[in-house]
Coordinates of C-alpha atoms in Angstrom, one line a residue:
M1 CA -106.0 321.0 -14.7
R2 CA -102.8 319.0 -14.9
V3 CA -103.1 317.1 -18.2
L4 CA -100.7 314.5 -19.5
V5 CA -100.7 314.4 -23.3
T6 CA -98.9 311.5 -25.1
G7 CA -97.8 312.1 -28.7
A8 CA -97.4 315.8 -27.8
A9 CA -95.0 316.4 -30.6
G10 CA -97.4 314.8 -33.1
F11 CA -99.9 316.6 -35.3
I12 CA -103.0 316.4 -33.1
G13 CA -101.0 316.3 -29.8
A14 CA -99.2 319.5 -30.4
A15 CA -102.4 321.3 -31.6
L16 CA -104.3 320.1 -28.6
S17 CA -101.5 321.1 -26.2
R18 CA -101.5 324.6 -27.5
V19 CA -105.2 325.0 -26.9
L20 CA -105.0 323.5 -23.4
L21 CA -102.1 325.8 -22.5
A22 CA -104.0 328.8 -23.8
R23 CA -106.9 328.1 -21.4
G24 CA -104.6 327.8 -18.5
D25 CA -104.0 324.0 -18.1
E26 CA -100.6 322.6 -17.0
I27 CA -99.3 320.1 -19.6
L28 CA -96.8 317.3 -19.4
G29 CA -96.0 316.2 -23.0
V30 CA -94.7 312.7 -23.7
D31 CA -93.3 311.7 -27.1
N32 CA -90.6 309.4 -28.4
L33 CA -89.8 311.7 -31.4
N34 CA -89.3 308.6 -33.6
A35 CA -88.3 308.7 -37.2
Y36 CA -91.5 307.3 -38.8
Y37 CA -91.6 310.7 -40.5
D38 CA -89.1 313.7 -40.4
P39 CA -88.3 314.3 -36.7
A40 CA -87.5 318.0 -37.6
L41 CA -91.2 318.7 -38.0
K42 CA -91.9 317.2 -34.6
Q43 CA -89.1 319.3 -33.1
A44 CA -90.6 322.4 -34.6
R45 CA -94.0 321.7 -33.2
L46 CA -92.4 320.9 -29.8
A47 CA -90.4 324.2 -29.8
Q48 CA -93.7 326.1 -29.8
L49 CA -94.8 324.3 -26.7
T50 CA -91.5 324.3 -24.7
A51 CA -91.5 328.1 -24.9
Q52 CA -94.6 328.1 -22.7
P53 CA -94.0 328.1 -18.9
R54 CA -96.8 325.6 -18.1
F55 CA -95.4 322.9 -20.5
R56 CA -93.0 320.2 -19.6
F57 CA -91.7 317.5 -21.8
V58 CA -90.5 313.9 -21.3
K59 CA -89.0 311.9 -24.2
A60 CA -90.1 308.3 -23.7
E61 CA -91.6 305.3 -25.5
L62 CA -95.0 304.2 -24.4
E63 CA -93.7 300.6 -24.1
D64 CA -91.1 301.8 -21.5
R65 CA -93.1 301.0 -18.4
A66 CA -90.6 302.5 -16.0
A67 CA -90.5 305.8 -17.9
I68 CA -94.3 306.0 -18.1
D69 CA -94.7 305.2 -14.4
R70 CA -92.1 307.8 -13.5
A71 CA -93.8 310.5 -15.6
F72 CA -97.2 309.8 -13.9
D73 CA -95.6 309.7 -10.4
E74 CA -93.8 313.0 -10.8
F75 CA -96.5 314.9 -12.6
R76 CA -99.6 313.3 -11.0
P77 CA -102.0 314.2 -13.9
Q78 CA -105.7 314.7 -13.2
R79 CA -106.6 313.8 -16.8
V80 CA -104.8 312.0 -19.7
V81 CA -105.1 312.2 -23.4
N82 CA -103.3 309.3 -25.1
L83 CA -102.6 310.2 -28.7
A84 CA -99.2 308.5 -29.1
A85 CA -99.3 305.4 -31.4
Q86 CA -97.5 303.8 -34.3
A87 CA -99.6 305.4 -37.0
G88 CA -100.2 304.5 -40.6
V89 CA -102.2 301.7 -42.3
R90 CA -99.7 300.8 -45.0
Y91 CA -96.7 300.8 -42.7
S92 CA -98.4 298.1 -40.6
L93 CA -97.8 295.7 -43.5
E94 CA -94.1 296.3 -43.3
N95 CA -93.4 296.5 -39.6
P96 CA -96.3 294.9 -37.6
R97 CA -94.3 294.5 -34.4
A98 CA -94.0 298.2 -34.0
Y99 CA -97.8 298.4 -33.7
I100 CA -98.1 295.8 -31.0
D101 CA -95.2 297.4 -29.0
S102 CA -96.6 300.9 -29.1
N103 CA -100.4 300.5 -29.6
V104 CA -101.0 297.5 -27.4
V105 CA -98.2 297.1 -24.8
G106 CA -97.8 300.9 -24.6
F107 CA -101.5 301.4 -24.1
L108 CA -101.5 298.8 -21.3
N109 CA -98.8 300.9 -19.6
I110 CA -101.0 304.0 -19.9
L111 CA -104.1 302.2 -18.5
E112 CA -102.1 300.8 -15.6
A113 CA -100.6 304.2 -14.8
C114 CA -104.1 305.8 -15.0
R115 CA -105.5 303.2 -12.7
H116 CA -102.8 303.5 -10.0
G117 CA -102.6 307.3 -10.4
A118 CA -106.4 307.8 -9.7
V119 CA -106.7 309.6 -13.0
E120 CA -110.2 311.3 -13.4
H121 CA -110.6 310.6 -17.2
L122 CA -108.6 309.0 -19.9
V123 CA -109.3 310.1 -23.5
Y124 CA -107.5 308.0 -26.1
A125 CA -107.2 307.9 -29.9
S126 CA -109.0 305.2 -31.7
S127 CA -109.5 305.4 -35.5
S128 CA -112.0 305.3 -38.3
S129 CA -110.0 302.3 -39.6
V130 CA -111.7 300.1 -37.0
Y131 CA -114.7 300.0 -39.4
G132 CA -112.6 297.8 -41.7
A133 CA -114.8 295.8 -44.0
N134 CA -118.0 297.7 -43.0
R135 CA -119.7 299.3 -46.0
K136 CA -122.9 300.8 -44.5
L137 CA -122.5 304.6 -44.4
P138 CA -122.3 306.7 -42.4
F139 CA -120.2 304.7 -40.0
S140 CA -121.9 304.6 -36.6
V141 CA -120.5 303.8 -33.2
R142 CA -123.6 301.6 -32.7
D143 CA -122.3 299.3 -35.5
A144 CA -120.1 296.2 -34.8
V145 CA -116.5 296.6 -35.9
D146 CA -115.3 293.0 -36.0
H147 CA -113.7 292.9 -39.4
P148 CA -110.5 295.0 -39.5
V149 CA -108.5 295.0 -42.7
S150 CA -105.1 296.2 -41.3
L151 CA -103.1 295.4 -38.2
Y152 CA -103.3 299.1 -37.3
A153 CA -107.1 298.9 -37.2
A154 CA -106.9 295.7 -35.1
T155 CA -104.7 297.4 -32.5
K156 CA -107.1 300.4 -32.3
K157 CA -110.1 298.0 -31.7
T158 CA -107.9 296.3 -29.1
N159 CA -107.5 299.6 -27.4
E160 CA -111.2 300.0 -27.1
L161 CA -111.6 296.6 -25.6
M162 CA -108.8 297.1 -23.1
A163 CA -110.2 300.5 -22.1
H164 CA -113.6 298.9 -21.4
T165 CA -112.1 296.3 -19.3
Y166 CA -110.4 298.9 -17.1
S167 CA -113.5 301.0 -17.0
H168 CA -115.4 297.9 -15.8
L169 CA -112.9 296.5 -13.4
F170 CA -111.5 299.6 -11.9
R171 CA -114.2 302.3 -12.6
L172 CA -111.6 304.2 -14.7
P173 CA -113.6 306.7 -16.9
T174 CA -112.4 306.2 -20.5
T175 CA -113.4 307.8 -23.8
G176 CA -112.2 306.6 -27.2
L177 CA -112.3 308.9 -30.2
R178 CA -112.4 307.4 -33.7
F179 CA -110.6 310.0 -35.7
F180 CA -111.5 310.5 -39.4
T181 CA -108.7 311.6 -41.7
V182 CA -107.4 314.7 -39.9
Y183 CA -105.6 317.4 -42.0
G184 CA -104.5 321.0 -41.7
P185 CA -101.4 323.1 -40.9
W186 CA -98.5 321.2 -39.2
G187 CA -100.0 318.0 -40.6
R188 CA -98.2 314.6 -41.0
P189 CA -95.9 314.3 -44.1
D190 CA -97.1 310.8 -44.7
M191 CA -100.7 311.9 -45.3
A192 CA -102.2 312.6 -48.7
L193 CA -102.5 316.4 -48.5
F194 CA -98.8 316.8 -47.5
L195 CA -97.6 314.3 -50.0
F196 CA -99.6 315.8 -52.9
T197 CA -98.6 319.4 -52.1
R198 CA -94.9 318.6 -52.0
K199 CA -95.0 316.6 -55.2
I200 CA -97.1 319.1 -57.1
L201 CA -94.8 322.0 -56.1
A202 CA -91.8 319.9 -57.2
G203 CA -93.4 319.1 -60.5
E204 CA -93.6 315.4 -59.7
P205 CA -96.5 313.1 -60.4
V206 CA -98.8 312.1 -57.6
E207 CA -100.0 308.6 -57.0
V208 CA -103.8 308.5 -56.8
F209 CA -105.1 305.2 -55.4
N210 CA -108.4 303.7 -56.4
H211 CA -108.3 306.1 -59.4
G212 CA -109.4 308.9 -57.1
R213 CA -112.8 307.4 -56.7
H214 CA -112.8 306.7 -53.0
T215 CA -114.1 309.2 -50.5
R216 CA -112.8 310.3 -47.1
D217 CA -114.4 312.2 -44.2
F218 CA -111.6 314.8 -44.2
T219 CA -111.7 316.7 -40.8
Y220 CA -109.9 319.9 -40.1
I221 CA -107.5 320.0 -37.2
D222 CA -109.2 322.9 -35.4
D223 CA -112.5 321.0 -35.4
I224 CA -110.8 317.9 -34.1
V225 CA -109.1 319.7 -31.3
E226 CA -112.3 321.4 -30.2
G227 CA -114.0 318.0 -30.0
V228 CA -111.1 316.5 -28.0
V229 CA -111.2 319.4 -25.5
R230 CA -115.0 319.1 -25.1
T231 CA -114.7 315.3 -24.6
L232 CA -111.9 315.7 -22.1
D233 CA -114.1 318.0 -20.0
H234 CA -117.0 315.5 -20.2
V235 CA -116.2 312.6 -17.9
P236 CA -118.4 309.6 -18.8
A237 CA -120.6 307.8 -16.2
S238 CA -122.5 304.6 -16.5
D239 CA -125.1 304.7 -19.3
P240 CA -128.5 304.2 -17.6
A241 CA -129.9 303.2 -21.0
F242 CA -127.4 300.4 -21.6
D243 CA -129.1 297.1 -22.3
P244 CA -127.0 294.0 -21.9
L245 CA -129.5 292.0 -23.9
Q246 CA -128.9 294.4 -26.9
P247 CA -125.5 295.9 -26.2
T248 CA -124.1 298.8 -28.2
P249 CA -120.3 299.2 -28.6
A250 CA -120.7 302.9 -28.0
S251 CA -121.4 302.9 -24.2
S252 CA -121.7 300.6 -21.2
F253 CA -122.8 300.1 -17.6
A254 CA -119.2 301.0 -16.9
P255 CA -117.9 304.7 -17.2
Y256 CA -117.0 304.1 -20.9
R257 CA -117.8 305.8 -24.2
V258 CA -116.6 305.6 -27.8
Y259 CA -117.3 308.4 -30.3
N260 CA -116.7 309.1 -33.9
I261 CA -115.0 312.5 -34.5
G262 CA -115.2 313.5 -38.1
N263 CA -116.6 316.2 -40.4
H264 CA -119.6 314.2 -41.5
R265 CA -119.1 315.5 -45.1
P266 CA -117.2 313.0 -47.2
V267 CA -115.2 314.3 -50.2
Q268 CA -114.1 312.2 -53.2
L269 CA -110.3 312.1 -53.4
E270 CA -110.4 313.5 -57.0
R271 CA -112.3 316.5 -55.7
Y272 CA -109.8 316.9 -52.9
I273 CA -107.0 317.1 -55.4
E274 CA -108.9 319.6 -57.6
I275 CA -109.3 322.0 -54.6
L276 CA -105.5 321.6 -53.8
E277 CA -104.7 322.4 -57.4
A278 CA -106.7 325.6 -57.3
C279 CA -105.0 326.7 -54.0
L280 CA -101.6 326.0 -55.5
G281 CA -102.3 327.4 -58.9
R282 CA -100.8 324.3 -60.5
T283 CA -102.1 321.1 -62.1
A284 CA -101.1 317.7 -60.8
E285 CA -99.9 314.9 -63.1
R286 CA -101.7 311.8 -61.8
I287 CA -100.6 308.2 -61.7
L288 CA -103.8 306.2 -61.3
L289 CA -103.5 303.1 -59.2
P290 CA -105.8 300.5 -57.6
L291 CA -106.9 300.6 -54.0
Q292 CA -104.0 299.7 -51.6
P293 CA -104.1 296.7 -49.3
G294 CA -105.4 297.7 -45.9
D295 CA -107.3 300.8 -47.3
V296 CA -111.1 301.1 -47.3
P297 CA -113.1 302.5 -50.2
D298 CA -115.1 305.1 -48.3
T299 CA -115.4 306.7 -44.8
C300 CA -118.1 308.9 -43.4
A301 CA -118.6 309.6 -39.7
D302 CA -122.0 309.6 -37.9
V303 CA -121.2 312.1 -35.2
E304 CA -124.7 312.2 -33.6
E305 CA -123.5 310.9 -30.2
L306 CA -120.6 313.4 -29.9
A307 CA -122.8 316.2 -30.9
R308 CA -125.5 315.2 -28.4
D309 CA -123.2 314.7 -25.5
V310 CA -120.6 317.5 -25.8
G311 CA -122.0 319.8 -28.5
Y312 CA -119.5 318.9 -31.1
S313 CA -120.1 320.7 -34.4
P314 CA -117.4 320.7 -37.1
A315 CA -117.5 324.0 -39.0
T316 CA -114.5 324.0 -41.5
P317 CA -115.3 323.3 -45.2
V318 CA -112.6 321.4 -47.0
E319 CA -112.0 324.3 -49.3
V320 CA -111.1 326.5 -46.3
G321 CA -109.0 323.9 -44.6
I322 CA -106.9 323.1 -47.7
E323 CA -106.3 326.8 -48.3
R324 CA -105.0 327.2 -44.7
F325 CA -102.8 324.2 -45.1
V326 CA -101.3 325.5 -48.3
A327 CA -100.6 328.9 -46.7
W328 CA -98.9 327.2 -43.8
Y329 CA -96.9 324.9 -46.1
R330 CA -95.6 327.8 -48.2
S331 CA -94.6 329.8 -45.1
Y332 CA -93.0 326.8 -43.3
F333 CA -90.9 325.6 -46.3
G334 CA -90.4 329.1 -47.8
Q335 CA -92.2 328.3 -51.1

């Protein structure tokens, strides 16, 4: 297939592109290579892809309508995976307009290009952050998500609403994936595992929010990518069981689905740090802090629908995933 992947130089986008190339797909990667975190890591991920003959790359902002339309017109993708976004919960408190530009205006450009390009299936990144103030665990796609606690979360909920509108009006098949704390080799430097590893190896203290008591559904990158590929190959149709008198946010009479994609095995942050310490052979000095604004105390994914529909089955224990990350980190940075 011809697959257009936005955010192709990002953590998930690069890993997904490698897998799609390995199975024979032709990929057009789109990324703006911004400086939200070190662009050198993005360039290193991208270098692995550009060496492949079936990979092409376009540097563009999602909010640049002309550039997005041109990419679609020239490549004519059959399917699209939209992973590009302004990421990060805490940064949305500092630079809210970046989230509207990329995550809302940019997503509209993707929807319009898919509509006019007769794309067979749009898979897009949502986030576990949409659950916001919800406290019932595990989080289920059947639950309402009307109380976001960060602008980032609000933009991801907006993406789901926009996608449903296009699925309804234009019969564009769309699938949203609510990612739960993805980690692993080539991961993002702004995420906890990367930050903790760098600081522990440098002998610096690590900031542990909520005193390490909150839990996260840490999900290994390989499990995530397998789920994305399975989802991409499973084009949604109208849900015959959809009841407009008792509607669920997870499906519709339109060709629309939303799924959780997580490990379904939450781990307390303090335990996560202990595993990292064992892998590094060093003990972290902890600075214990309260929960940050915009963060939620706990996450846990109910993945029943994704398992049922595409056979998703995450298989990587956090002990194995952290060990693989540490091995990559030492190799990449020569430590």
